[in-house]
Amino acid sequence: MDGESPQRLRIELLGPVRAWRETTPLDLGPVRRQAVLAAMVLRAGSAISHEDLLDGVWGAAPPGSGHRVLPSYVYALRKALDPEGTGYEDSVIRSSQGRYGMAMERIRVDVTEMAGLLRDARRAKESGDLATAMAGFTGALALYRGEPLAGLPGPLVQAERRRLADRRRTLESERLECLVLSGRAGEALDGLAALSAAEPYDEAVLALHMRALYANERQAEALNAYQGMRERLRDELGVSPGDALGQVYEAVLRRDDELLLGPEAARLAALTAGGPASVPVPPRPRRPVNELPGITGVLIGRERERTLLAAPFPPGSVGVVTVDGIPGIGKTALVVRAAQELRSRYPDGCLFVDLRAHSPGRQKLSPQRALRRLLRSIGAADSEVPADLDELTTAWRAVTESLRLLLVLDDAVGSAQIRPLLPAGPGSMVIVASRQRLAGLDADRRITLEPLEAGEAQSLLGQLVGEERTAAERTAARELARLCGGLPLALRIAGTRLQTRPVWTLAHLVDRMTDDDHRLGELRAGDRSLEAAFRLSYDQLAPAQQRAFRTLGLTPTSEFDALTPAAMLGRPARDAEQIMEDLVDTSLVQQPRPGRYRLHDLVRVHARRLAEAAPAEAAVARTAVLRLYVDAGRTASDWGSTGFPTGPPGTGAFTDWADASAWLNAADAELADVVGHAAGLGEADHACWIAEALTDHFIRRGRYHEGRTALEIALPQADRATDRRMAPALRNCMGIVDIHRGDAEGARATFAEALRLSRHGGDRHEEARALSGIGTAELNAGRPEEAIAPLTAGADLARRLGDDWLVAMALCVLGTVHRARGRTRDALRCFAESTVHAEANGRPTMISRVLTCAAEVHLDLGEFTEAKELLSRAAQLVQQAGDIPLTAITLSMLGTAELGAGNLEAALAHHHDALSRLQSLSPLNEPHQTRMEMAIRSRLGRAYSAAGRVREAGQQFRTVLAFPGSGAYPAERALAVAGLRDCETAS
């Protein structure tokens, strides 16, 4: 558009319809409106009637409003195309007497430019100027950006689309003929083979292909190609080849160079074959070649990646960049766009080779074939090209040693396919796009493409279906972008479906995709299918990798480590880890952080569908992974081996409680989802066992809400479970969680129901747990006298059952009751026996809890040395266990003991440490956080006062009194009030 008015429009029809003013793209709205614009533009200056427009765009299904729909479409198009403030008379769209037309003198249209280039190229060809002709044909072809008028409806557009597609094939055929006539037939072979395959009955294309084969000394192949066409025409159409093709066949038989290759090419061939030595063969002209595909569609995001691709390399080297990612992530679009932007840096040419690792129906390109093509691209005649791979590689490096080239290798399958293709010229650059990580290739930079962010995905949808359409359905647009997983291919397919089905709303497509079983089926348009792209990668895996990939579709969490597939596959963890790493290299599996893996949501759907096609294998894998979670929860639980008297045996996957606890910590917020996963599969027993096993894990981390959610999911499954213990057991678990949540009355009722069910079913273990729970609830509800009987009964029954954890817990609570009643000797006796049972159980949390309770008695008695010894041991144990609330309490109590012993600095350090631990919890999860923080800050204030730091002490007490709702905790508030009064007195 150099030298033109910046207000002049450019309209592009040779691909998706687009319009530009200067460098600004214009929003043309929905596809039907674009079709109206295309119909007017294609009339090339003459007006079109309303009737013809309706017939051409709507066909046999005209709109109910008839002609009245057109003014609204034209109004919107004028608003988009005309500069702001343009009057009706000056609009680029003209209307009069029931007809519309375009002011074509003010518009550049790629179709018109293409026709002009074609006309000039044919004139140059007729005059013998083949170089100019080929440049014209190439320029005309470059205007095509994909399927002409892509996605537009209506019979008029369909007819024009066919005509323009035919014109494209004609252009390509004439360009290839120029190569043949210029003595460069070798460069035409691949293109002619593709044209022949696409048009198997086109005799003109076959004739040109035969001429190119002949020029490359492949006379036999040319003759065989003719015989194949003759048989095809006879068997399928009942006709014989035409005279023109027959004449080419005869000329090949006679070796008629002039007829087949033209006078100039024939003269050059004769000279090359052994003409007089005194007549030099003119050197073949070599102009910089640009084989990069045209840019189609808009590229959203990827700024960081484009910056990495554009960054210069050290001088004197060949820069190599790899771009990898899962199928549909937009690798080709990125590397082509980046290469087009880098063209000017490489004066000797830009080459592009599709290596076809994942091209359906096409054989992947071997290094030999790729090298022959590259050598022809930079001017080597086929007669100069060797056949052996080593010789080809040597020839390629020799030819490129003095060149600065940009080489784009798309869809590579492995490093061995790439290495022979690397050019030798310093300053050259190679960009490789592959689904593989290509770990065997020495690369300067490696870029792994991730899915588009939510905003970027929605922007791409807006570009595809129109900003007005997405703005009208913002919620549906967000959900559609999410369901497409940020994959550009998925978004483009969804956009195409909405373009070609203008009556669909975005919400309608969302409804069709919500069910995972149908989501991939909806992401299919024409010959593009996301599931087919995934399947091509899967088909190239080794059998062991295929089985592992299928199995990963059944994992209950989105992230997992190698232990999960190891259990599902029945293989050692080290073997499973190697398989996972191999799958990471294929881009089918992602690695968000070391040792952790995940599948993209849509890849997971594909993997699960593959798994469900092998139901026996899937059943074994599902059971194995659910057993793994049961075992992890039970092994990590403070309840110990006797706390779970029914259920499956252990898997042996975990060495000890710390190992299992660390594994569960890595799963983090997805643990409750595992219970839902089991319930959704109809695995009632596993849902109940997992929820029970995870209860202690959730409590130790102050994640009471998640623990209750898991139990609420599992509780309805208890009636369907074969393990009848689960009905009272889950209620006991619910009661324990409610105690920690501060709902003593709710817990009391839940434990009472568990007691009724356990006695009805004769389950003494759950009866003992329910009795102990009722006693704990009574204490927390402020009724210590009523807690003694159930706690004593629960402890006695637990002793008979040999459940050390339960005995320790019941006696610990009973000791706390005695302390509250001022019976110090009885309290210490209970804590002493509780410690024996806690140590027999061997789990750190219960031991530290009992030690802390005993230390409180010693603090009451002013026995600070004894309290310090108990609390120091308790603090070490509870930090190992990862119980954050209990760690904060224990450290703060240790600070109080240090203060009593006169160690002021140690006291302050412990209080600050306790405060820091407590503040790592979420107030939404830990209902006691405010009360505990008030207590810790009050103790910290006392320590500051004792150290003479009155101002800092007062700050802590004021913070306590300023807590919202502090009045609900009168004891803690009273400590702060008294402390603040002492500070004011001291100052």
mmCIF file of N, CA, C and O in Angstrom, residues 330-364:
data_model
loop_
_atom_site.group_PDB
_atom_site.id
_atom_site.type_symbol
_atom_site.label_atom_id
_atom_site.label_comp_id
_atom_site.label_asym_id
_atom_site.label_seq_id
_atom_site.Cartn_x
_atom_site.Cartn_y
_atom_site.Cartn_z
ATOM 1 N N GLY A 330 -0.134 -24.769 18.379
ATOM 2 C CA GLY A 330 0.179 -23.641 17.508
ATOM 3 C C GLY A 330 1.652 -23.491 17.189
ATOM 4 O O GLY A 330 2.131 -22.378 16.949
ATOM 5 N N LYS A 331 2.373 -24.611 17.134
ATOM 6 C CA LYS A 331 3.820 -24.557 16.845
ATOM 7 C C LYS A 331 4.085 -24.027 15.443
ATOM 8 O O LYS A 331 4.915 -23.130 15.243
ATOM 9 N N THR A 332 3.395 -24.598 14.436
ATOM 10 C CA THR A 332 3.638 -24.185 13.052
ATOM 11 C C THR A 332 3.304 -22.714 12.844
ATOM 12 O O THR A 332 4.057 -21.972 12.210
ATOM 13 N N ALA A 333 2.177 -22.282 13.396
ATOM 14 C CA ALA A 333 1.781 -20.875 13.247
ATOM 15 C C ALA A 333 2.840 -19.951 13.824
ATOM 16 O O ALA A 333 3.184 -18.920 13.230
ATOM 17 N N LEU A 334 3.392 -20.323 14.973
ATOM 18 C CA LEU A 334 4.405 -19.473 15.596
ATOM 19 C C LEU A 334 5.689 -19.434 14.771
ATOM 20 O O LEU A 334 6.232 -18.359 14.503
ATOM 21 N N VAL A 335 6.201 -20.596 14.366
ATOM 22 C CA VAL A 335 7.505 -20.593 13.682
ATOM 23 C C VAL A 335 7.399 -19.940 12.310
ATOM 24 O O VAL A 335 8.344 -19.265 11.871
ATOM 25 N N VAL A 336 6.272 -20.114 11.621
ATOM 26 C CA VAL A 336 6.117 -19.466 10.319
ATOM 27 C C VAL A 336 6.046 -17.950 10.483
ATOM 28 O O VAL A 336 6.690 -17.189 9.745
ATOM 29 N N ARG A 337 5.264 -17.507 11.477
ATOM 30 C CA ARG A 337 5.177 -16.059 11.715
ATOM 31 C C ARG A 337 6.544 -15.484 12.088
ATOM 32 O O ARG A 337 6.967 -14.434 11.568
ATOM 33 N N ALA A 338 7.248 -16.172 12.984
ATOM 34 C CA ALA A 338 8.569 -15.695 13.392
ATOM 35 C C ALA A 338 9.530 -15.676 12.213
ATOM 36 O O ALA A 338 10.309 -14.729 12.038
ATOM 37 N N ALA A 339 9.484 -16.716 11.376
ATOM 38 C CA ALA A 339 10.383 -16.775 10.221
ATOM 39 C C ALA A 339 10.100 -15.644 9.238
ATOM 40 O O ALA A 339 11.031 -15.037 8.688
ATOM 41 N N GLN A 340 8.834 -15.359 9.008
ATOM 42 C CA GLN A 340 8.509 -14.245 8.110
ATOM 43 C C GLN A 340 9.041 -12.927 8.650
ATOM 44 O O GLN A 340 9.504 -12.063 7.900
ATOM 45 N N GLU A 341 9.009 -12.765 9.969
ATOM 46 C CA GLU A 341 9.513 -11.533 10.571
ATOM 47 C C GLU A 341 11.045 -11.457 10.516
ATOM 48 O O GLU A 341 11.615 -10.369 10.591
ATOM 49 N N LEU A 342 11.713 -12.612 10.404
ATOM 50 C CA LEU A 342 13.174 -12.652 10.400
ATOM 51 C C LEU A 342 13.769 -12.698 8.992
ATOM 52 O O LEU A 342 14.994 -12.745 8.842
ATOM 53 N N ARG A 343 12.944 -12.722 7.962
ATOM 54 C CA ARG A 343 13.407 -12.937 6.582
ATOM 55 C C ARG A 343 14.533 -12.003 6.184
ATOM 56 O O ARG A 343 15.509 -12.412 5.551
ATOM 57 N N SER A 344 14.412 -10.750 6.559
ATOM 58 C CA SER A 344 15.375 -9.754 6.066
ATOM 59 C C SER A 344 16.797 -9.999 6.583
ATOM 60 O O SER A 344 17.755 -9.474 6.037
ATOM 61 N N ARG A 345 16.939 -10.798 7.633
ATOM 62 C CA ARG A 345 18.280 -11.064 8.182
ATOM 63 C C ARG A 345 19.043 -12.117 7.377
ATOM 64 O O ARG A 345 20.239 -12.304 7.597
ATOM 65 N N TYR A 346 18.364 -12.810 6.474
ATOM 66 C CA TYR A 346 18.986 -13.961 5.800
ATOM 67 C C TYR A 346 18.962 -13.745 4.288
ATOM 68 O O TYR A 346 18.008 -14.143 3.605
ATOM 69 N N PRO A 347 19.985 -13.096 3.769
ATOM 70 C CA PRO A 347 19.973 -12.650 2.367
ATOM 71 C C PRO A 347 20.004 -13.783 1.355
ATOM 72 O O PRO A 347 19.660 -13.566 0.190
ATOM 73 N N ASP A 348 20.416 -14.975 1.756
ATOM 74 C CA ASP A 348 20.532 -16.072 0.787
ATOM 75 C C ASP A 348 19.309 -16.967 0.728
ATOM 76 O O ASP A 348 19.303 -17.937 -0.027
ATOM 77 N N GLY A 349 18.281 -16.665 1.501
ATOM 78 C CA GLY A 349 17.035 -17.399 1.325
ATOM 79 C C GLY A 349 16.448 -17.946 2.612
ATOM 80 O O GLY A 349 17.121 -18.073 3.646
ATOM 81 N N CYS A 350 15.155 -18.244 2.520
ATOM 82 C CA CYS A 350 14.402 -18.825 3.626
ATOM 83 C C CYS A 350 13.745 -20.104 3.120
ATOM 84 O O CYS A 350 12.930 -20.058 2.176
ATOM 85 N N LEU A 351 14.097 -21.216 3.705
ATOM 86 C CA LEU A 351 13.625 -22.520 3.246
ATOM 87 C C LEU A 351 12.684 -23.123 4.278
ATOM 88 O O LEU A 351 12.853 -22.928 5.485
ATOM 89 N N PHE A 352 11.727 -23.869 3.798
ATOM 90 C CA PHE A 352 10.739 -24.503 4.680
ATOM 91 C C PHE A 352 10.561 -25.952 4.238
ATOM 92 O O PHE A 352 10.363 -26.227 3.048
ATOM 93 N N VAL A 353 10.649 -26.869 5.183
ATOM 94 C CA VAL A 353 10.432 -28.289 4.883
ATOM 95 C C VAL A 353 9.464 -28.859 5.911
ATOM 96 O O VAL A 353 9.715 -28.772 7.122
ATOM 97 N N ASP A 354 8.372 -29.426 5.438
ATOM 98 C CA ASP A 354 7.445 -30.161 6.300
ATOM 99 C C ASP A 354 7.919 -31.602 6.351
ATOM 100 O O ASP A 354 7.869 -32.326 5.354
ATOM 101 N N LEU A 355 8.393 -32.048 7.511
ATOM 102 C CA LEU A 355 8.954 -33.387 7.643
ATOM 103 C C LEU A 355 7.897 -34.455 7.895
ATOM 104 O O LEU A 355 8.216 -35.639 7.996
ATOM 105 N N ARG A 356 6.637 -34.036 8.061
ATOM 106 C CA ARG A 356 5.470 -34.931 8.007
ATOM 107 C C ARG A 356 5.479 -36.029 9.070
ATOM 108 O O ARG A 356 5.034 -37.144 8.829
ATOM 109 N N ALA A 357 5.973 -35.727 10.249
ATOM 110 C CA ALA A 357 5.970 -36.750 11.294
ATOM 111 C C ALA A 357 4.557 -37.161 11.663
ATOM 112 O O ALA A 357 4.320 -38.306 12.051
ATOM 113 N N HIS A 358 3.614 -36.216 11.538
ATOM 114 C CA HIS A 358 2.239 -36.502 11.956
ATOM 115 C C HIS A 358 1.248 -36.071 10.879
ATOM 116 O O HIS A 358 0.209 -35.506 11.179
ATOM 117 N N SER A 359 1.571 -36.334 9.624
ATOM 118 C CA SER A 359 0.671 -35.992 8.521
ATOM 119 C C SER A 359 -0.122 -37.229 8.138
ATOM 120 O O SER A 359 0.455 -38.203 7.650
ATOM 121 N N PRO A 360 -1.433 -37.240 8.393
ATOM 122 C CA PRO A 360 -2.218 -38.435 8.081
ATOM 123 C C PRO A 360 -2.191 -38.746 6.591
ATOM 124 O O PRO A 360 -2.341 -37.867 5.740
ATOM 125 N N GLY A 361 -1.959 -39.998 6.282
ATOM 126 C CA GLY A 361 -1.987 -40.439 4.889
ATOM 127 C C GLY A 361 -0.743 -40.091 4.102
ATOM 128 O O GLY A 361 -0.679 -40.346 2.904
ATOM 129 N N ARG A 362 0.269 -39.484 4.753
ATOM 130 C CA ARG A 362 1.494 -39.109 4.045
ATOM 131 C C ARG A 362 2.687 -39.686 4.799
ATOM 132 O O ARG A 362 2.753 -39.628 6.023
ATOM 133 N N GLN A 363 3.627 -40.217 4.055
ATOM 134 C CA GLN A 363 4.806 -40.812 4.654
ATOM 135 C C GLN A 363 5.739 -39.717 5.155
ATOM 136 O O GLN A 363 5.917 -38.688 4.519
ATOM 137 N N LYS A 364 6.313 -39.947 6.348
ATOM 138 C CA LYS A 364 7.242 -38.941 6.862
ATOM 139 C C LYS A 364 8.438 -38.812 5.934
ATOM 140 O O LYS A 364 8.843 -39.773 5.276
#
